[in-house]
PDB file of C-alpha atoms in Angstrom:
ATOM      1  CA  ARG G 921       1.352  37.155 -77.753  1.00  0.00           C
ATOM      2  CA  MET G 922       0.636  36.717 -74.049  1.00  0.00           C
ATOM      3  CA  ASP G 923      -0.912  39.185 -71.602  1.00  0.00           C
ATOM      4  CA  ALA G 924       0.874  40.124 -68.396  1.00  0.00           C
ATOM      5  CA  HIS G 925      -2.169  38.886 -66.463  1.00  0.00           C
ATOM      6  CA  SER G 926      -1.698  35.394 -67.899  1.00  0.00           C
ATOM      7  CA  ILE G 927       0.371  32.258 -67.476  1.00  0.00           C
ATOM      8  CA  PRO G 928       0.471  29.781 -70.389  1.00  0.00           C
ATOM      9  CA  ALA G 929       0.268  26.039 -69.824  1.00  0.00           C
ATOM     10  CA  LYS G 930       3.598  24.232 -70.038  1.00  0.00           C
ATOM     11  CA  ASP G 931       2.726  22.829 -73.467  1.00  0.00           C
ATOM     12  CA  TYR G 932       1.204  26.079 -74.802  1.00  0.00           C
ATOM     13  CA  VAL G 933       4.052  26.984 -77.155  1.00  0.00           C
ATOM     14  CA  ALA G 934       4.588  23.369 -78.269  1.00  0.00           C
ATOM     15  CA  ARG G 935       0.931  22.924 -79.226  1.00  0.00           C
ATOM     16  CA  CYS G 936       0.826  26.254 -81.062  1.00  0.00           C
ATOM     17  CA  VAL G 937       3.996  25.468 -83.009  1.00  0.00           C
ATOM     18  CA  GLU G 938       2.698  22.004 -83.916  1.00  0.00           C
ATOM     19  CA  PHE G 939      -0.464  23.521 -85.370  1.00  0.00           C
ATOM     20  CA  LEU G 940       1.412  26.242 -87.271  1.00  0.00           C
ATOM     21  CA  LYS G 941       3.710  23.685 -88.904  1.00  0.00           C
ATOM     22  CA  ASN G 942       0.722  22.455 -90.904  1.00  0.00           C
ATOM     23  CA  ASN G 943      -1.133  25.788 -91.062  1.00  0.00           C
ATOM     24  CA  PRO G 944       1.486  28.501 -91.581  1.00  0.00           C
ATOM     25  CA  ASN G 945      -1.040  31.148 -92.724  1.00  0.00           C
ATOM     26  CA  ALA G 946      -3.190  30.851 -89.606  1.00  0.00           C
ATOM     27  CA  GLY G 947      -3.216  32.199 -86.095  1.00  0.00           C
ATOM     28  CA  VAL G 948      -3.976  29.828 -83.250  1.00  0.00           C
ATOM     29  CA  GLY G 949      -4.949  30.097 -79.608  1.00  0.00           C
ATOM     30  CA  GLY G 950      -6.922  28.242 -76.985  1.00  0.00           C
ATOM     31  CA  ARG G 951      -9.129  28.462 -73.942  1.00  0.00           C
ATOM     32  CA  ILE G 952      -8.402  30.549 -70.883  1.00  0.00           C
ATOM     33  CA  GLU G 953      -9.186  29.470 -67.344  1.00  0.00           C
ATOM     34  CA  THR G 954      -9.908  32.545 -65.261  1.00  0.00           C
ATOM     35  CA  ASP G 955      -8.564  32.492 -61.711  1.00  0.00           C
ATOM     36  CA  THR G 956      -7.959  34.844 -58.800  1.00  0.00           C
ATOM     37  CA  ASN G 957      -4.604  36.379 -58.076  1.00  0.00           C
ATOM     38  CA  VAL G 958      -2.857  34.385 -55.355  1.00  0.00           C
ATOM     39  CA  SER G 959      -2.596  37.568 -53.292  1.00  0.00           C
ATOM     40  CA  ASP G 960      -6.371  38.061 -53.198  1.00  0.00           C
ATOM     41  CA  THR G 961      -8.815  35.227 -52.620  1.00  0.00           C
ATOM     42  CA  SER G 962     -11.636  37.410 -51.308  1.00  0.00           C
ATOM     43  CA  TYR G 963     -15.299  36.687 -52.000  1.00  0.00           C
ATOM     44  CA  ILE G 964     -15.512  39.410 -54.665  1.00  0.00           C
ATOM     45  CA  ALA G 965     -12.268  38.339 -56.353  1.00  0.00           C
ATOM     46  CA  LYS G 966     -13.532  34.743 -56.565  1.00  0.00           C
ATOM     47  CA  SER G 967     -16.882  35.968 -57.866  1.00  0.00           C
ATOM     48  CA  ILE G 968     -15.259  38.044 -60.610  1.00  0.00           C
ATOM     49  CA  SER G 969     -13.152  35.105 -61.786  1.00  0.00           C
ATOM     50  CA  VAL G 970     -16.281  32.937 -62.086  1.00  0.00           C
ATOM     51  CA  ALA G 971     -18.273  35.727 -63.789  1.00  0.00           C
ATOM     52  CA  ALA G 972     -15.624  36.149 -66.493  1.00  0.00           C
ATOM     53  CA  SER G 973     -16.158  32.559 -67.657  1.00  0.00           C
ATOM     54  CA  ASN G 974     -19.933  32.550 -67.237  1.00  0.00           C
ATOM     55  CA  PRO G 975     -21.855  32.729 -70.555  1.00  0.00           C
ATOM     56  CA  LEU G 976     -23.664  35.849 -69.320  1.00  0.00           C
ATOM     57  CA  GLY G 977     -20.341  37.564 -68.721  1.00  0.00           C
ATOM     58  CA  SER G 978     -18.317  36.161 -71.619  1.00  0.00           C
ATOM     59  CA  GLY G 979     -21.044  36.412 -74.235  1.00  0.00           C
ATOM     60  CA  GLY G 980     -20.547  32.748 -75.020  1.00  0.00           C
ATOM     61  CA  ALA G 981     -17.009  33.195 -76.356  1.00  0.00           C
ATOM     62  CA  SER G 982     -15.585  29.728 -76.970  1.00  0.00           C
ATOM     63  CA  TYR G 983     -12.202  30.608 -75.506  1.00  0.00           C
ATOM     64  CA  ARG G 984     -13.881  31.342 -72.165  1.00  0.00           C
ATOM     65  CA  SER G 985     -16.715  28.839 -72.037  1.00  0.00           C
ATOM     66  CA  GLY G 986     -15.100  26.021 -74.006  1.00  0.00           C
ATOM     67  CA  GLY G 987     -16.153  24.349 -77.228  1.00  0.00           C
ATOM     68  CA  LYS G 988     -14.940  22.350 -80.188  1.00  0.00           C
ATOM     69  CA  ALA G 989     -11.861  23.173 -82.202  1.00  0.00           C
ATOM     70  CA  GLY G 990     -12.578  25.336 -85.219  1.00  0.00           C
ATOM     71  CA  SER G 991     -12.346  28.652 -87.000  1.00  0.00           C
ATOM     72  CA  VAL G 992     -13.395  31.659 -84.863  1.00  0.00           C
ATOM     73  CA  ASP G 993     -13.405  35.455 -84.967  1.00  0.00           C
ATOM     74  CA  THR G 994     -10.667  35.819 -82.388  1.00  0.00           C
ATOM     75  CA  VAL G 995      -8.618  34.065 -79.743  1.00  0.00           C
ATOM     76  CA  PRO G 996      -7.085  35.883 -76.769  1.00  0.00           C
ATOM     77  CA  PHE G 997      -3.402  34.951 -77.086  1.00  0.00           C
ATOM     78  CA  CYS G 998      -2.808  34.333 -80.751  1.00  0.00           C
ATOM     79  CA  ALA G 999       0.338  32.585 -81.987  1.00  0.00           C
ATOM     80  CA  PHE G1000       1.471  32.972 -85.600  1.00  0.00           C
ATOM     81  CA  THR G1001       4.509  32.651 -87.796  1.00  0.00           C
ATOM     82  CA  GLN G1002       6.897  35.510 -88.387  1.00  0.00           C
ATOM     83  CA  GLU G1003       5.905  35.479 -92.064  1.00  0.00           C
ATOM     84  CA  THR G1004       2.210  35.845 -91.235  1.00  0.00           C
ATOM     85  CA  PHE G1005       2.912  38.714 -88.849  1.00  0.00           C
ATOM     86  CA  ALA G1006       4.922  40.498 -91.535  1.00  0.00           C
ATOM     87  CA  LYS G1007       2.131  40.004 -94.090  1.00  0.00           C
ATOM     88  CA  VAL G1008      -0.725  41.140 -91.838  1.00  0.00           C
ATOM     89  CA  GLY G1009       1.231  43.993 -90.253  1.00  0.00           C
ATOM     90  CA  LYS G1010       1.955  45.132 -86.728  1.00  0.00           C
ATOM     91  CA  TYR G1011      -0.552  45.683 -83.942  1.00  0.00           C
ATOM     92  CA  ASP G1012      -2.291  49.042 -84.101  1.00  0.00           C
ATOM     93  CA  GLU G1013      -0.881  51.009 -81.174  1.00  0.00           C
ATOM     94  CA  THR G1014      -3.594  53.671 -81.445  1.00  0.00           C
ATOM     95  CA  LEU G1015      -5.993  51.122 -79.933  1.00  0.00           C
ATOM     96  CA  LEU G1016      -5.461  50.755 -76.191  1.00  0.00           C
ATOM     97  CA  ALA G1017      -7.720  47.687 -76.080  1.00  0.00           C
ATOM     98  CA  ASN G1018      -9.131  45.282 -78.693  1.00  0.00           C
ATOM     99  CA  GLU G1019      -5.873  45.540 -80.631  1.00  0.00           C
ATOM    100  CA  ASP G1020      -5.673  41.740 -80.702  1.00  0.00           C
ATOM    101  CA  TYR G1021      -9.220  41.458 -82.087  1.00  0.00           C
ATOM    102  CA  GLU G1022      -8.354  44.083 -84.721  1.00  0.00           C
ATOM    103  CA  TRP G1023      -5.218  42.189 -85.741  1.00  0.00           C
ATOM    104  CA  ASN G1024      -7.138  38.899 -85.939  1.00  0.00           C
ATOM    105  CA  THR G1025      -9.701  40.651 -88.143  1.00  0.00           C
ATOM    106  CA  ARG G1026      -6.948  41.766 -90.515  1.00  0.00           C
ATOM    107  CA  LEU G1027      -5.608  38.207 -90.531  1.00  0.00           C
ATOM    108  CA  ARG G1028      -8.997  36.833 -91.573  1.00  0.00           C
ATOM    109  CA  GLU G1029      -9.485  39.553 -94.196  1.00  0.00           C
ATOM    110  CA  SER G1030      -6.084  38.705 -95.680  1.00  0.00           C
ATOM    111  CA  GLY G1031      -7.255  35.135 -96.278  1.00  0.00           C
ATOM    112  CA  GLY G1032      -5.875  33.610 -93.093  1.00  0.00           C
ATOM    113  CA  THR G1033      -7.690  31.689 -90.387  1.00  0.00           C
ATOM    114  CA  VAL G1034      -7.992  32.241 -86.652  1.00  0.00           C
ATOM    115  CA  TRP G1035      -8.151  28.793 -85.096  1.00  0.00           C
ATOM    116  CA  PHE G1036      -9.413  27.848 -81.641  1.00  0.00           C
ATOM    117  CA  ASP G1037      -7.978  24.694 -80.077  1.00  0.00           C
ATOM    118  CA  PRO G1038      -9.418  23.773 -76.651  1.00  0.00           C
ATOM    119  CA  GLU G1039      -6.346  21.659 -75.919  1.00  0.00           C
ATOM    120  CA  ILE G1040      -4.266  24.845 -75.816  1.00  0.00           C
ATOM    121  CA  SER G1041      -4.786  26.584 -72.488  1.00  0.00           C
ATOM    122  CA  SER G1042      -3.633  29.355 -70.204  1.00  0.00           C
ATOM    123  CA  VAL G1043      -4.639  30.857 -66.879  1.00  0.00           C
ATOM    124  CA  TYR G1044      -5.847  34.449 -66.770  1.00  0.00           C
ATOM    125  CA  PHE G1045      -5.965  36.379 -63.503  1.00  0.00           C
ATOM    126  CA  ALA G1046      -9.131  38.449 -63.200  1.00  0.00           C
ATOM    127  CA  ARG G1047      -9.415  41.863 -61.603  1.00  0.00           C
ATOM    128  CA  GLU G1048      -9.778  41.753 -57.839  1.00  0.00           C
ATOM    129  CA  THR G1049     -12.388  44.444 -57.093  1.00  0.00           C
ATOM    130  CA  LEU G1050     -15.616  45.623 -58.702  1.00  0.00           C
ATOM    131  CA  GLY G1051     -14.033  49.049 -59.226  1.00  0.00           C
ATOM    132  CA  ALA G1052     -11.088  47.575 -61.135  1.00  0.00           C
ATOM    133  CA  LEU G1053     -13.482  45.364 -63.101  1.00  0.00           C
ATOM    134  CA  SER G1054     -15.587  48.391 -64.031  1.00  0.00           C
ATOM    135  CA  ARG G1055     -12.544  50.321 -65.279  1.00  0.00           C
ATOM    136  CA  GLN G1056     -11.439  47.309 -67.317  1.00  0.00           C
ATOM    137  CA  TYR G1057     -14.800  46.951 -69.053  1.00  0.00           C
ATOM    138  CA  LEU G1058     -15.196  50.681 -69.600  1.00  0.00           C
ATOM    139  CA  ASN G1059     -11.914  50.467 -71.473  1.00  0.00           C
ATOM    140  CA  TYR G1060     -13.048  47.388 -73.418  1.00  0.00           C
ATOM    141  CA  GLY G1061     -16.304  49.039 -74.471  1.00  0.00           C
ATOM    142  CA  PHE G1062     -14.630  52.321 -75.400  1.00  0.00           C
ATOM    143  CA  TRP G1063     -12.099  50.734 -77.724  1.00  0.00           C
ATOM    144  CA  LYS G1064     -14.524  48.162 -79.107  1.00  0.00           C
ATOM    145  CA  PHE G1065     -16.511  51.029 -80.667  1.00  0.00           C
ATOM    146  CA  LYS G1066     -13.333  52.480 -82.198  1.00  0.00           C
ATOM    147  CA  MET G1067     -12.526  49.066 -83.673  1.00  0.00           C
ATOM    148  CA  LEU G1068     -16.081  48.536 -84.961  1.00  0.00           C
ATOM    149  CA  LYS G1069     -15.988  51.873 -86.787  1.00  0.00           C
ATOM    150  CA  ARG G1070     -13.282  50.349 -88.958  1.00  0.00           C
ATOM    151  CA  TYR G1071     -14.841  46.898 -89.225  1.00  0.00           C
ATOM    152  CA  PRO G1072     -18.626  47.275 -88.789  1.00  0.00           C
ATOM    153  CA  LYS G1073     -19.210  43.780 -90.173  1.00  0.00           C
ATOM    154  CA  THR G1074     -17.573  42.310 -87.071  1.00  0.00           C
ATOM    155  CA  LEU G1075     -20.405  43.558 -84.822  1.00  0.00           C
ATOM    156  CA  ARG G1076     -22.059  40.632 -83.029  1.00  0.00           C
ATOM    157  CA  LEU G1077     -25.421  40.524 -81.259  1.00  0.00           C
ATOM    158  CA  ARG G1078     -23.748  39.812 -77.898  1.00  0.00           C
ATOM    159  CA  GLN G1079     -21.879  43.132 -78.249  1.00  0.00           C
ATOM    160  CA  PHE G1080     -25.022  45.118 -79.036  1.00  0.00           C
ATOM    161  CA  LEU G1081     -27.164  43.735 -76.209  1.00  0.00           C
ATOM    162  CA  PRO G1082     -25.404  45.553 -73.303  1.00  0.00           C
ATOM    163  CA  VAL G1083     -25.817  48.859 -75.150  1.00  0.00           C
ATOM    164  CA  ALA G1084     -29.523  48.183 -75.694  1.00  0.00           C
ATOM    165  CA  LEU G1085     -29.824  47.235 -72.026  1.00  0.00           C
ATOM    166  CA  LEU G1086     -28.196  50.457 -70.842  1.00  0.00           C
ATOM    167  CA  ALA G1087     -30.468  52.483 -73.135  1.00  0.00           C
ATOM    168  CA  PHE G1088     -33.477  50.648 -71.677  1.00  0.00           C
ATOM    169  CA  LEU G1089     -32.403  51.352 -68.093  1.00  0.00           C
ATOM    170  CA  PHE G1090     -31.660  54.995 -68.886  1.00  0.00           C
ATOM    171  CA  SER G1091     -35.115  55.357 -70.470  1.00  0.00           C
ATOM    172  CA  SER G1092     -36.682  53.907 -67.335  1.00  0.00           C
ATOM    173  CA  VAL G1093     -34.891  56.557 -65.242  1.00  0.00           C
ATOM    174  CA  ILE G1094     -36.335  59.283 -67.470  1.00  0.00           C
ATOM    175  CA  LEU G1095     -39.807  57.797 -67.050  1.00  0.00           C
ATOM    176  CA  THR G1096     -39.331  57.715 -63.284  1.00  0.00           C
ATOM    177  CA  ILE G1097     -38.350  61.395 -63.208  1.00  0.00           C
ATOM    178  CA  ILE G1098     -41.406  62.249 -65.299  1.00  0.00           C
ATOM    179  CA  GLY G1099     -43.587  60.099 -63.083  1.00  0.00           C
ATOM    180  CA  ILE G1100     -42.387  61.870 -59.947  1.00  0.00           C
ATOM    181  CA  ALA G1101     -42.859  65.271 -61.588  1.00  0.00           C
ATOM    182  CA  ILE G1102     -46.453  64.577 -62.619  1.00  0.00           C
ATOM    183  CA  GLU G1103     -47.174  62.480 -59.504  1.00  0.00           C
ATOM    184  CA  ASN G1104     -47.872  59.311 -61.451  1.00  0.00           C
ATOM    185  CA  PRO G1105     -47.057  56.308 -59.171  1.00  0.00           C
ATOM    186  CA  PRO G1106     -46.743  53.665 -61.945  1.00  0.00           C
ATOM    187  CA  LEU G1107     -44.244  55.782 -63.875  1.00  0.00           C
ATOM    188  CA  SER G1108     -42.399  56.634 -60.665  1.00  0.00           C
ATOM    189  CA  TRP G1109     -41.518  52.963 -60.258  1.00  0.00           C
ATOM    190  CA  ALA G1110     -40.250  52.502 -63.818  1.00  0.00           C
ATOM    191  CA  ALA G1111     -36.527  52.644 -62.962  1.00  0.00           C
ATOM    192  CA  PRO G1112     -36.620  50.408 -59.851  1.00  0.00           C
ATOM    193  CA  THR G1113     -38.825  47.907 -61.681  1.00  0.00           C
ATOM    194  CA  ALA G1114     -36.530  47.833 -64.723  1.00  0.00           C
ATOM    195  CA  PHE G1115     -33.333  47.480 -62.713  1.00  0.00           C
ATOM    196  CA  PHE G1116     -34.590  44.807 -60.324  1.00  0.00           C
ATOM    197  CA  SER G1117     -36.122  42.882 -63.231  1.00  0.00           C
ATOM    198  CA  TYR G1118     -32.773  42.950 -65.028  1.00  0.00           C
ATOM    199  CA  ALA G1119     -30.849  42.001 -61.887  1.00  0.00           C
ATOM    200  CA  GLY G1120     -33.316  39.189 -61.239  1.00  0.00           C
ATOM    201  CA  LEU G1121     -32.896  37.811 -64.758  1.00  0.00           C
ATOM    202  CA  VAL G1122     -29.107  37.891 -64.389  1.00  0.00           C
ATOM    203  CA  ALA G1123     -29.365  36.079 -61.036  1.00  0.00           C
ATOM    204  CA  VAL G1124     -31.612  33.409 -62.567  1.00  0.00           C
ATOM    205  CA  GLY G1125     -29.205  33.017 -65.478  1.00  0.00           C
ATOM    206  CA  VAL G1126     -26.253  32.682 -63.130  1.00  0.00           C
ATOM    207  CA  ALA G1127     -28.118  30.155 -60.983  1.00  0.00           C
ATOM    208  CA  ALA G1128     -28.807  28.062 -64.082  1.00  0.00           C
ATOM    209  CA  THR G1129     -25.193  28.051 -65.248  1.00  0.00           C
ATOM    210  CA  ILE G1130     -23.056  28.134 -62.108  1.00  0.00           C
ATOM    211  CA  SER G1131     -21.623  24.868 -60.790  1.00  0.00           C
ATOM    212  CA  SER G1132     -23.068  23.438 -57.598  1.00  0.00           C
ATOM    213  CA  ASN G1133     -19.843  23.880 -55.614  1.00  0.00           C
ATOM    214  CA  LYS G1134     -19.893  27.642 -56.312  1.00  0.00           C
ATOM    215  CA  TRP G1135     -23.472  28.432 -55.370  1.00  0.00           C
ATOM    216  CA  PHE G1136     -22.231  30.512 -52.434  1.00  0.00           C
ATOM    217  CA  LEU G1137     -20.855  32.963 -55.030  1.00  0.00           C
ATOM    218  CA  LEU G1138     -24.282  33.558 -56.615  1.00  0.00           C
ATOM    219  CA  LEU G1139     -24.663  37.109 -55.322  1.00  0.00           C
ATOM    220  CA  GLY G1140     -21.083  38.124 -56.108  1.00  0.00           C
ATOM    221  CA  VAL G1141     -21.162  36.658 -59.623  1.00  0.00           C
ATOM    222  CA  THR G1142     -24.465  38.418 -60.313  1.00  0.00           C
ATOM    223  CA  LEU G1143     -23.004  41.751 -59.178  1.00  0.00           C
ATOM    224  CA  ALA G1144     -19.860  41.224 -61.253  1.00  0.00           C
ATOM    225  CA  ILE G1145     -21.831  40.453 -64.419  1.00  0.00           C
ATOM    226  CA  ILE G1146     -24.013  43.532 -63.928  1.00  0.00           C
ATOM    227  CA  VAL G1147     -20.866  45.657 -63.546  1.00  0.00           C
ATOM    228  CA  MET G1148     -19.411  44.079 -66.696  1.00  0.00           C
ATOM    229  CA  HIS G1149     -22.545  44.727 -68.759  1.00  0.00           C
ATOM    230  CA  LEU G1150     -23.143  48.313 -67.670  1.00  0.00           C
ATOM    231  CA  SER G1151     -19.477  49.358 -67.708  1.00  0.00           C
ATOM    232  CA  TRP G1152     -18.893  47.913 -71.183  1.00  0.00           C
ATOM    233  CA  ALA G1153     -22.007  49.628 -72.543  1.00  0.00           C
ATOM    234  CA  THR G1154     -21.096  52.941 -70.875  1.00  0.00           C
ATOM    235  CA  GLY G1155     -17.616  52.858 -72.392  1.00  0.00           C
ATOM    236  CA  PHE G1156     -19.062  51.972 -75.798  1.00  0.00           C
ATOM    237  CA  ILE G1157     -21.524  54.882 -75.751  1.00  0.00           C
ATOM    238  CA  GLN G1158     -18.906  57.270 -74.325  1.00  0.00           C
ATOM    239  CA  SER G1159     -16.620  56.396 -77.233  1.00  0.00           C
ATOM    240  CA  THR G1160     -19.189  57.638 -79.760  1.00  0.00           C
ATOM    241  CA  PHE G1161     -18.698  61.183 -78.400  1.00  0.00           C
ATOM    242  CA  HIS G1162     -14.888  61.147 -78.378  1.00  0.00           C
ATOM    243  CA  ARG G1163     -12.750  61.777 -81.428  1.00  0.00           C
ATOM    244  CA  THR G1164      -9.458  62.184 -79.641  1.00  0.00           C
ATOM    245  CA  PRO G1165      -7.342  59.291 -78.279  1.00  0.00           C
ATOM    246  CA  HIS G1166      -8.569  58.111 -74.898  1.00  0.00           C
ATOM    247  CA  GLY G1167      -6.036  56.832 -72.369  1.00  0.00           C
ATOM    248  CA  ARG G1168      -6.564  53.955 -69.998  1.00  0.00           C
TER     249      ARG G1168
END
């Protein structure tokens, strides 16, 4: 399975097939190198591509940040045998995102393994504007909640943190409104203090993890990661109030 935004390496299929010869009940995939679309090499587009692979943006996912070969929860472009696909079942078309994660979960629950091999690679083209990035992560967050309702045990700390962050920032806004209403200066600064503290921590984290030849993207990467966090969390929370299918 390969996304339209992606281009597999020339040896992608060969490496996947080689692994599946010896592990027919598994699914296998590899790392993705995020890049900009050749039609857009703007500052923001470059920043978004770097943010997607940054640990603060990827949540430390091995397929984005790299790592050793081994069993994982999911891989982005899973390859599997026809027999395994028939046993696990088709993709769930009621999920408009996270359908690959849901399928990989069913594979693991059926006794199979999802295997990450860093030697298997593909290029993924990131969104080109902050608006498009926000819509993408709203969608991710929305459908992640729907998937977690079915498989609550798959919830990971990295998925909960953006929601807790958004709740914290929203609470600070409430405190600011109260502070203004009762003319309490310390409370009035709650929201600006919370947001700039968060943005500052993200910037420090980016500075500590970004490569030296991409330091000029520090501001853009910081903005992109903030958009990713808040959009994902907003979509996640929005999903808790929707019972009907939600289109892209």
